[in-house]
PDB file of C-alpha atoms in Angstrom:
ATOM      1  CA  UNK Q 385     -49.384 -75.666  49.667  1.00 36.00           C
ATOM      2  CA  UNK Q 386     -52.879 -75.236  47.263  1.00 34.00           C
ATOM      3  CA  UNK Q 387     -53.477 -76.829  44.017  1.00 33.00           C
ATOM      4  CA  UNK Q 388     -56.753 -76.740  41.419  1.00 33.00           C
ATOM      5  CA  UNK Q 389     -57.387 -78.110  38.162  1.00 34.00           C
ATOM      6  CA  UNK Q 390     -59.865 -78.110  35.738  1.00 31.00           C
ATOM      7  CA  UNK Q 391     -61.971 -81.771  36.319  1.00 32.00           C
ATOM      8  CA  UNK Q 392     -60.356 -84.736  34.855  1.00 30.00           C
ATOM      9  CA  UNK Q 393     -62.539 -87.656  33.993  1.00 29.00           C
ATOM     10  CA  UNK Q 394     -63.187 -91.147  36.777  1.00 28.00           C
ATOM     11  CA  UNK Q 395     -62.473 -94.590  35.619  1.00 29.00           C
ATOM     12  CA  UNK Q 396     -63.868 -96.919  38.013  1.00 29.00           C
ATOM     13  CA  UNK Q 397     -63.928-100.320  38.531  1.00 36.00           C
ATOM     14  CA  UNK Q 398     -60.223-100.517  40.966  1.00 38.00           C
ATOM     15  CA  UNK Q 399     -61.185-100.952  44.783  1.00 41.00           C
ATOM     16  CA  UNK Q 400     -63.796-104.110  42.646  1.00 33.00           C
ATOM     17  CA  UNK Q 401     -60.063-105.584  42.932  1.00 31.00           C
ATOM     18  CA  UNK Q 402     -60.097-106.696  46.443  1.00 28.00           C
ATOM     19  CA  UNK Q 403     -62.966-108.938  48.328  1.00 23.00           C
ATOM     20  CA  UNK Q 404     -62.443-110.257  51.486  1.00 27.00           C
ATOM     21  CA  UNK Q 405     -64.221-110.977  55.245  1.00 29.00           C
ATOM     22  CA  UNK Q 406     -64.126-109.178  58.084  1.00 31.00           C
ATOM     23  CA  UNK Q 407     -64.549-109.211  61.974  1.00 37.00           C
ATOM     24  CA  UNK Q 408     -66.620-106.614  62.733  1.00 40.00           C
ATOM     25  CA  UNK Q 409     -68.855-105.194  59.814  1.00 42.00           C
ATOM     26  CA  UNK Q 410     -71.748-106.156  58.753  1.00 42.00           C
ATOM     27  CA  UNK Q 411     -72.726-106.516  54.844  1.00 37.00           C
ATOM     28  CA  UNK Q 412     -75.483-103.480  55.263  1.00 40.00           C
ATOM     29  CA  UNK Q 413     -72.746-101.194  56.291  1.00 49.00           C
ATOM     30  CA  UNK Q 414     -73.793-101.283  59.898  1.00 49.00           C
ATOM     31  CA  UNK Q 415     -71.012-102.254  62.657  1.00 50.00           C
ATOM     32  CA  UNK Q 416     -71.373-104.850  64.942  1.00 51.00           C
ATOM     33  CA  UNK Q 417     -69.048-105.852  67.622  1.00 43.00           C
ATOM     34  CA  UNK Q 418     -68.520-101.841  69.326  1.00 38.00           C
ATOM     35  CA  UNK Q 419     -65.452-102.010  71.428  1.00 39.00           C
ATOM     36  CA  UNK Q 420     -63.533-104.502  69.275  1.00 44.00           C
ATOM     37  CA  UNK Q 421     -60.632-102.946  68.305  1.00 46.00           C
ATOM     38  CA  UNK Q 422     -61.178-104.469  64.482  1.00 48.00           C
ATOM     39  CA  UNK Q 423     -63.573-102.062  63.615  1.00 57.00           C
ATOM     40  CA  UNK Q 424     -64.720 -98.902  66.780  1.00 83.00           C
ATOM     41  CA  UNK Q 425     -66.603 -96.263  65.963  1.00 89.00           C
ATOM     42  CA  UNK Q 426     -67.848 -93.228  68.303  1.00 92.00           C
ATOM     43  CA  UNK Q 427     -69.735 -89.870  67.422  1.00 93.00           C
ATOM     44  CA  UNK Q 428     -72.818 -89.183  65.938  1.00 94.00           C
ATOM     45  CA  UNK Q 429     -74.641 -92.084  63.985  1.00 93.00           C
ATOM     46  CA  UNK Q 430     -75.942 -89.596  61.973  1.00 94.00           C
ATOM     47  CA  UNK Q 431     -73.220 -87.444  61.351  1.00 95.00           C
ATOM     48  CA  UNK Q 432     -70.334 -87.004  58.845  1.00 96.00           C
ATOM     49  CA  UNK Q 433     -68.483 -90.506  58.658  1.00 96.00           C
ATOM     50  CA  UNK Q 434     -64.504 -90.298  59.075  1.00 97.00           C
ATOM     51  CA  UNK Q 435     -63.862 -93.946  58.037  1.00 96.00           C
ATOM     52  CA  UNK Q 436     -60.697 -94.488  59.623  1.00 94.00           C
ATOM     53  CA  UNK Q 437     -58.196 -97.593  57.205  1.00 92.00           C
ATOM     54  CA  UNK Q 438     -56.129 -99.830  58.773  1.00 86.00           C
ATOM     55  CA  UNK Q 439     -54.257-102.475  57.690  1.00 78.00           C
ATOM     56  CA  UNK Q 440     -55.046-104.655  60.821  1.00 72.00           C
ATOM     57  CA  UNK Q 441     -53.408-103.370  64.193  1.00 67.00           C
ATOM     58  CA  UNK Q 442     -55.714-100.544  64.631  1.00 69.00           C
ATOM     59  CA  UNK Q 443     -54.179 -97.408  65.993  1.00 80.00           C
ATOM     60  CA  UNK Q 444     -56.709 -95.054  64.953  1.00 86.00           C
ATOM     61  CA  UNK Q 445     -59.206 -95.956  67.400  1.00 86.00           C
ATOM     62  CA  UNK Q 446     -57.032 -93.482  69.410  1.00 86.00           C
ATOM     63  CA  UNK Q 447     -58.446 -90.465  68.623  1.00 90.00           C
ATOM     64  CA  UNK Q 448     -62.468 -91.479  69.142  1.00 90.00           C
ATOM     65  CA  UNK Q 449     -62.271 -89.964  72.223  1.00 86.00           C
ATOM     66  CA  UNK Q 450     -63.020 -86.858  70.843  1.00 88.00           C
ATOM     67  CA  UNK Q 451     -64.950 -86.914  68.269  1.00 93.00           C
ATOM     68  CA  UNK Q 452     -66.359 -83.058  66.686  1.00 94.00           C
ATOM     69  CA  UNK Q 453     -69.970 -82.542  66.839  1.00 94.00           C
ATOM     70  CA  UNK Q 454     -71.815 -83.965  63.972  1.00 95.00           C
ATOM     71  CA  UNK Q 455     -68.959 -86.075  62.515  1.00 96.00           C
ATOM     72  CA  UNK Q 456     -68.977 -90.231  63.221  1.00 95.00           C
ATOM     73  CA  UNK Q 457     -64.907 -92.158  63.027  1.00 95.00           C
ATOM     74  CA  UNK Q 458     -64.372 -95.204  62.428  1.00 92.00           C
ATOM     75  CA  UNK Q 459     -62.555 -97.767  62.236  1.00 91.00           C
ATOM     76  CA  UNK Q 460     -61.674 -99.907  60.045  1.00 89.00           C
ATOM     77  CA  UNK Q 461     -59.337-102.644  58.297  1.00 85.00           C
ATOM     78  CA  UNK Q 462     -58.538-102.132  55.072  1.00 82.00           C
ATOM     79  CA  UNK Q 463     -58.164-106.320  54.531  1.00 75.00           C
ATOM     80  CA  UNK Q 464     -61.606-106.308  54.471  1.00 69.00           C
ATOM     81  CA  UNK Q 465     -61.863-104.871  50.310  1.00 72.00           C
ATOM     82  CA  UNK Q 466     -64.540-103.344  48.667  1.00 73.00           C
ATOM     83  CA  UNK Q 467     -67.091-105.275  49.498  1.00 74.00           C
ATOM     84  CA  UNK Q 468     -66.728-103.869  53.374  1.00 78.00           C
ATOM     85  CA  UNK Q 469     -65.830-100.826  52.580  1.00 88.00           C
ATOM     86  CA  UNK Q 470     -68.721 -99.792  49.710  1.00 90.00           C
ATOM     87  CA  UNK Q 471     -71.946-100.092  52.205  1.00 92.00           C
ATOM     88  CA  UNK Q 472     -70.208 -97.673  54.518  1.00 93.00           C
ATOM     89  CA  UNK Q 473     -70.162 -94.834  51.834  1.00 95.00           C
ATOM     90  CA  UNK Q 474     -72.965 -93.545  53.626  1.00 94.00           C
ATOM     91  CA  UNK Q 475     -73.775 -90.047  52.744  1.00 95.00           C
ATOM     92  CA  UNK Q 476     -76.363 -88.343  55.548  1.00 94.00           C
ATOM     93  CA  UNK Q 477     -77.902 -85.158  55.118  1.00 91.00           C
ATOM     94  CA  UNK Q 478     -75.680 -83.991  52.096  1.00 92.00           C
ATOM     95  CA  UNK Q 479     -72.682 -84.605  53.352  1.00 95.00           C
ATOM     96  CA  UNK Q 480     -70.333 -87.711  51.593  1.00 96.00           C
ATOM     97  CA  UNK Q 481     -67.302 -90.175  53.811  1.00 97.00           C
ATOM     98  CA  UNK Q 482     -63.986 -88.425  54.252  1.00 98.00           C
ATOM     99  CA  UNK Q 483     -61.783 -91.515  54.362  1.00 97.00           C
ATOM    100  CA  UNK Q 484     -58.530 -92.036  55.526  1.00 96.00           C
ATOM    101  CA  UNK Q 485     -55.571 -94.117  55.328  1.00 93.00           C
ATOM    102  CA  UNK Q 486     -51.596 -94.423  56.561  1.00 90.00           C
ATOM    103  CA  UNK Q 487     -48.955 -95.306  53.968  1.00 86.00           C
ATOM    104  CA  UNK Q 488     -49.995 -99.185  54.101  1.00 82.00           C
ATOM    105  CA  UNK Q 489     -53.424 -98.867  52.937  1.00 87.00           C
ATOM    106  CA  UNK Q 490     -53.855 -95.509  51.040  1.00 90.00           C
ATOM    107  CA  UNK Q 491     -54.265 -97.501  47.697  1.00 89.00           C
ATOM    108  CA  UNK Q 492     -57.440 -98.822  48.663  1.00 90.00           C
ATOM    109  CA  UNK Q 493     -58.975 -95.128  49.584  1.00 93.00           C
ATOM    110  CA  UNK Q 494     -58.154 -93.754  46.666  1.00 94.00           C
ATOM    111  CA  UNK Q 495     -58.967 -96.583  44.557  1.00 92.00           C
ATOM    112  CA  UNK Q 496     -62.553 -95.525  46.741  1.00 94.00           C
ATOM    113  CA  UNK Q 497     -62.862 -92.381  45.479  1.00 95.00           C
ATOM    114  CA  UNK Q 498     -61.625 -93.716  41.828  1.00 94.00           C
ATOM    115  CA  UNK Q 499     -64.468 -95.733  42.165  1.00 93.00           C
ATOM    116  CA  UNK Q 500     -67.200 -94.372  44.387  1.00 94.00           C
ATOM    117  CA  UNK Q 501     -66.315 -90.870  42.685  1.00 93.00           C
ATOM    118  CA  UNK Q 502     -70.074 -89.788  43.979  1.00 94.00           C
ATOM    119  CA  UNK Q 503     -70.190 -91.270  47.835  1.00 95.00           C
ATOM    120  CA  UNK Q 504     -66.375 -90.338  48.935  1.00 97.00           C
ATOM    121  CA  UNK Q 505     -65.819 -86.598  49.895  1.00 97.00           C
ATOM    122  CA  UNK Q 506     -62.217 -85.745  50.514  1.00 97.00           C
ATOM    123  CA  UNK Q 507     -59.081 -88.557  51.730  1.00 98.00           C
ATOM    124  CA  UNK Q 508     -56.328 -87.819  53.887  1.00 98.00           C
ATOM    125  CA  UNK Q 509     -53.289 -90.031  53.599  1.00 96.00           C
ATOM    126  CA  UNK Q 510     -50.561 -90.038  56.391  1.00 94.00           C
ATOM    127  CA  UNK Q 511     -47.218 -91.150  56.390  1.00 90.00           C
ATOM    128  CA  UNK Q 512     -47.127 -93.410  59.320  1.00 87.00           C
ATOM    129  CA  UNK Q 513     -44.168 -95.066  57.392  1.00 81.00           C
ATOM    130  CA  UNK Q 514     -41.806 -92.852  56.610  1.00 73.00           C
ATOM    131  CA  UNK Q 515     -38.603 -93.254  54.669  1.00 64.00           C
ATOM    132  CA  UNK Q 516     -36.638 -94.748  57.475  1.00 60.00           C
ATOM    133  CA  UNK Q 517     -39.102 -95.704  59.484  1.00 57.00           C
ATOM    134  CA  UNK Q 518     -38.751 -99.316  61.796  1.00 60.00           C
ATOM    135  CA  UNK Q 519     -40.834-101.155  59.066  1.00 59.00           C
ATOM    136  CA  UNK Q 520     -38.602 -99.751  56.733  1.00 59.00           C
ATOM    137  CA  UNK Q 521     -35.584-101.199  58.146  1.00 63.00           C
ATOM    138  CA  UNK Q 522     -36.800-104.188  59.088  1.00 65.00           C
ATOM    139  CA  UNK Q 523     -37.723-105.032  55.220  1.00 59.00           C
ATOM    140  CA  UNK Q 524     -34.702-103.117  54.313  1.00 62.00           C
ATOM    141  CA  UNK Q 525     -32.416-105.923  56.357  1.00 68.00           C
ATOM    142  CA  UNK Q 526     -34.813-108.656  55.044  1.00 64.00           C
ATOM    143  CA  UNK Q 527     -34.150-107.886  51.477  1.00 62.00           C
ATOM    144  CA  UNK Q 528     -30.443-107.921  51.854  1.00 64.00           C
ATOM    145  CA  UNK Q 529     -29.984-111.284  53.737  1.00 68.00           C
ATOM    146  CA  UNK Q 530     -32.775-113.212  51.965  1.00 64.00           C
ATOM    147  CA  UNK Q 531     -33.573-111.293  48.603  1.00 65.00           C
ATOM    148  CA  UNK Q 532     -36.778-110.036  49.197  1.00 58.00           C
ATOM    149  CA  UNK Q 533     -38.030-107.367  47.609  1.00 58.00           C
ATOM    150  CA  UNK Q 534     -39.937-103.870  49.285  1.00 54.00           C
ATOM    151  CA  UNK Q 535     -43.478-103.877  49.385  1.00 55.00           C
ATOM    152  CA  UNK Q 536     -45.078-102.035  46.644  1.00 54.00           C
ATOM    153  CA  UNK Q 537     -46.307 -99.183  48.997  1.00 50.00           C
ATOM    154  CA  UNK Q 538     -42.522 -98.717  50.990  1.00 52.00           C
ATOM    155  CA  UNK Q 539     -41.331 -98.793  48.096  1.00 50.00           C
ATOM    156  CA  UNK Q 540     -43.691 -95.717  46.791  1.00 50.00           C
ATOM    157  CA  UNK Q 541     -45.061 -97.390  44.230  1.00 62.00           C
ATOM    158  CA  UNK Q 542     -49.016 -97.969  43.622  1.00 80.00           C
ATOM    159  CA  UNK Q 543     -48.927-100.125  40.498  1.00 80.00           C
ATOM    160  CA  UNK Q 544     -52.298 -99.131  38.329  1.00 86.00           C
ATOM    161  CA  UNK Q 545     -52.966 -96.839  40.127  1.00 90.00           C
ATOM    162  CA  UNK Q 546     -50.370 -94.367  39.320  1.00 91.00           C
ATOM    163  CA  UNK Q 547     -51.864 -93.413  35.446  1.00 94.00           C
ATOM    164  CA  UNK Q 548     -54.998 -92.773  36.695  1.00 96.00           C
ATOM    165  CA  UNK Q 549     -54.204 -90.586  40.372  1.00 96.00           C
ATOM    166  CA  UNK Q 550     -55.487 -87.725  37.687  1.00 97.00           C
ATOM    167  CA  UNK Q 551     -58.712 -88.968  37.472  1.00 97.00           C
ATOM    168  CA  UNK Q 552     -59.105 -88.229  41.573  1.00 97.00           C
ATOM    169  CA  UNK Q 553     -62.099 -85.509  42.139  1.00 95.00           C
ATOM    170  CA  UNK Q 554     -61.996 -84.432  45.418  1.00 96.00           C
ATOM    171  CA  UNK Q 555     -60.556 -83.040  47.366  1.00 97.00           C
ATOM    172  CA  UNK Q 556     -57.118 -84.641  49.315  1.00 97.00           C
ATOM    173  CA  UNK Q 557     -54.409 -84.255  51.400  1.00 97.00           C
ATOM    174  CA  UNK Q 558     -50.752 -85.523  52.104  1.00 96.00           C
ATOM    175  CA  UNK Q 559     -49.511 -85.290  55.679  1.00 95.00           C
ATOM    176  CA  UNK Q 560     -46.081 -86.525  56.090  1.00 92.00           C
ATOM    177  CA  UNK Q 561     -43.405 -85.791  58.495  1.00 88.00           C
ATOM    178  CA  UNK Q 562     -38.999 -84.676  57.610  1.00 85.00           C
ATOM    179  CA  UNK Q 563     -38.881 -87.834  55.773  1.00 81.00           C
ATOM    180  CA  UNK Q 564     -41.259 -88.797  53.802  1.00 82.00           C
ATOM    181  CA  UNK Q 565     -41.923 -92.223  51.878  1.00 77.00           C
ATOM    182  CA  UNK Q 566     -42.002 -91.670  47.993  1.00 81.00           C
ATOM    183  CA  UNK Q 567     -44.997 -92.999  48.203  1.00 85.00           C
ATOM    184  CA  UNK Q 568     -46.421 -89.057  48.463  1.00 89.00           C
ATOM    185  CA  UNK Q 569     -43.893 -87.443  45.795  1.00 88.00           C
ATOM    186  CA  UNK Q 570     -45.960 -90.431  43.629  1.00 89.00           C
ATOM    187  CA  UNK Q 571     -48.689 -88.694  44.707  1.00 93.00           C
ATOM    188  CA  UNK Q 572     -48.271 -85.662  44.675  1.00 93.00           C
ATOM    189  CA  UNK Q 573     -46.583 -85.845  40.992  1.00 93.00           C
ATOM    190  CA  UNK Q 574     -50.131 -87.347  40.110  1.00 95.00           C
ATOM    191  CA  UNK Q 575     -52.773 -85.684  41.982  1.00 96.00           C
ATOM    192  CA  UNK Q 576     -53.478 -82.812  39.472  1.00 95.00           C
ATOM    193  CA  UNK Q 577     -57.370 -82.964  39.467  1.00 95.00           C
ATOM    194  CA  UNK Q 578     -58.224 -83.649  41.860  1.00 93.00           C
ATOM    195  CA  UNK Q 579     -60.269 -80.107  43.532  1.00 89.00           C
ATOM    196  CA  UNK Q 580     -58.177 -79.193  46.083  1.00 93.00           C
ATOM    197  CA  UNK Q 581     -54.620 -81.027  47.257  1.00 96.00           C
ATOM    198  CA  UNK Q 582     -53.460 -79.607  51.087  1.00 95.00           C
ATOM    199  CA  UNK Q 583     -49.548 -80.725  51.636  1.00 95.00           C
ATOM    200  CA  UNK Q 584     -48.800 -81.030  55.943  1.00 94.00           C
ATOM    201  CA  UNK Q 585     -45.826 -81.776  56.805  1.00 92.00           C
ATOM    202  CA  UNK Q 586     -44.907 -82.035  60.267  1.00 91.00           C
ATOM    203  CA  UNK Q 587     -41.314 -81.025  61.442  1.00 87.00           C
ATOM    204  CA  UNK Q 588     -38.776 -82.740  62.530  1.00 83.00           C
ATOM    205  CA  UNK Q 589     -41.179 -86.273  62.590  1.00 86.00           C
ATOM    206  CA  UNK Q 590     -39.948 -89.320  60.891  1.00 83.00           C
ATOM    207  CA  UNK Q 591     -43.257 -90.536  60.848  1.00 87.00           C
ATOM    208  CA  UNK Q 592     -46.877 -89.227  61.261  1.00 92.00           C
ATOM    209  CA  UNK Q 593     -49.169 -91.638  63.970  1.00 89.00           C
ATOM    210  CA  UNK Q 594     -51.360 -91.650  65.968  1.00 91.00           C
ATOM    211  CA  UNK Q 595     -49.830 -91.922  69.024  1.00 89.00           C
ATOM    212  CA  UNK Q 596     -47.466 -89.334  69.101  1.00 90.00           C
ATOM    213  CA  UNK Q 597     -49.231 -86.623  66.782  1.00 93.00           C
ATOM    214  CA  UNK Q 598     -52.754 -86.957  66.982  1.00 94.00           C
ATOM    215  CA  UNK Q 599     -52.998 -82.904  67.498  1.00 94.00           C
ATOM    216  CA  UNK Q 600     -51.805 -82.707  64.051  1.00 95.00           C
ATOM    217  CA  UNK Q 601     -54.304 -85.444  62.778  1.00 96.00           C
ATOM    218  CA  UNK Q 602     -57.346 -83.787  64.121  1.00 96.00           C
ATOM    219  CA  UNK Q 603     -56.260 -80.876  61.933  1.00 95.00           C
ATOM    220  CA  UNK Q 604     -55.582 -81.574  59.358  1.00 96.00           C
ATOM    221  CA  UNK Q 605     -58.567 -83.369  59.372  1.00 96.00           C
ATOM    222  CA  UNK Q 606     -60.875 -80.481  60.288  1.00 96.00           C
ATOM    223  CA  UNK Q 607     -59.149 -78.792  57.412  1.00 96.00           C
ATOM    224  CA  UNK Q 608     -59.813 -80.974  55.209  1.00 97.00           C
ATOM    225  CA  UNK Q 609     -63.526 -81.422  56.211  1.00 96.00           C
ATOM    226  CA  UNK Q 610     -64.046 -78.050  55.827  1.00 95.00           C
ATOM    227  CA  UNK Q 611     -62.631 -78.417  52.126  1.00 95.00           C
ATOM    228  CA  UNK Q 612     -64.685 -80.846  51.428  1.00 96.00           C
ATOM    229  CA  UNK Q 613     -67.917 -78.846  52.801  1.00 94.00           C
ATOM    230  CA  UNK Q 614     -66.784 -75.398  50.632  1.00 92.00           C
ATOM    231  CA  UNK Q 615     -66.693 -78.113  47.669  1.00 89.00           C
ATOM    232  CA  UNK Q 616     -70.155 -79.856  47.489  1.00 82.00           C
ATOM    233  CA  UNK Q 617     -71.894 -76.248  47.895  1.00 81.00           C
TER     234      UNK Q 617
END
């Protein structure tokens, strides 16, 4: 599904709120500690960067064995925040980086697209949680026992970012299973200003993860990179 709208004003400043140290990265944008699952990379060191933001376990490394020609794929812990992410947003030969995030790391990807509109080429957000995922069931159980509230990302709450979603201009792909988390409905409704919005549904998938849907993820990412290239012409 594609949506085309007119450009809108971009407001800056959201991603800068999160600043945390991270192991495996240097502040100049170079990576160190390759082989450490907190920060892996593969592919062409001078190619377009595709940055996979993970919440800590780094499951995206499973995709690094087959990187398309002309691209460099990185896995980066989202706990690094903008302080580390910003130097990694390097444009090479007119090719801007693409950010890939899951449900938990989606806010950082959206904030980066708002804060650095000239340095982010596109964003892909993958529903690796699902409406009835084991993670959600565990939190529901804990909420019932201890009176805890669901984390914002699991309840579909993006906080202040919700009002800024229409300001995202870059191509965006939302990839979801058959019963997506509430976050994805809000993203689809709110991302009205991006150059191209593509919603990819994976039938019979509770959640879309690198371990179970590597081929589908690669296909959706390939299509997004093509959309980014068209947008930059």
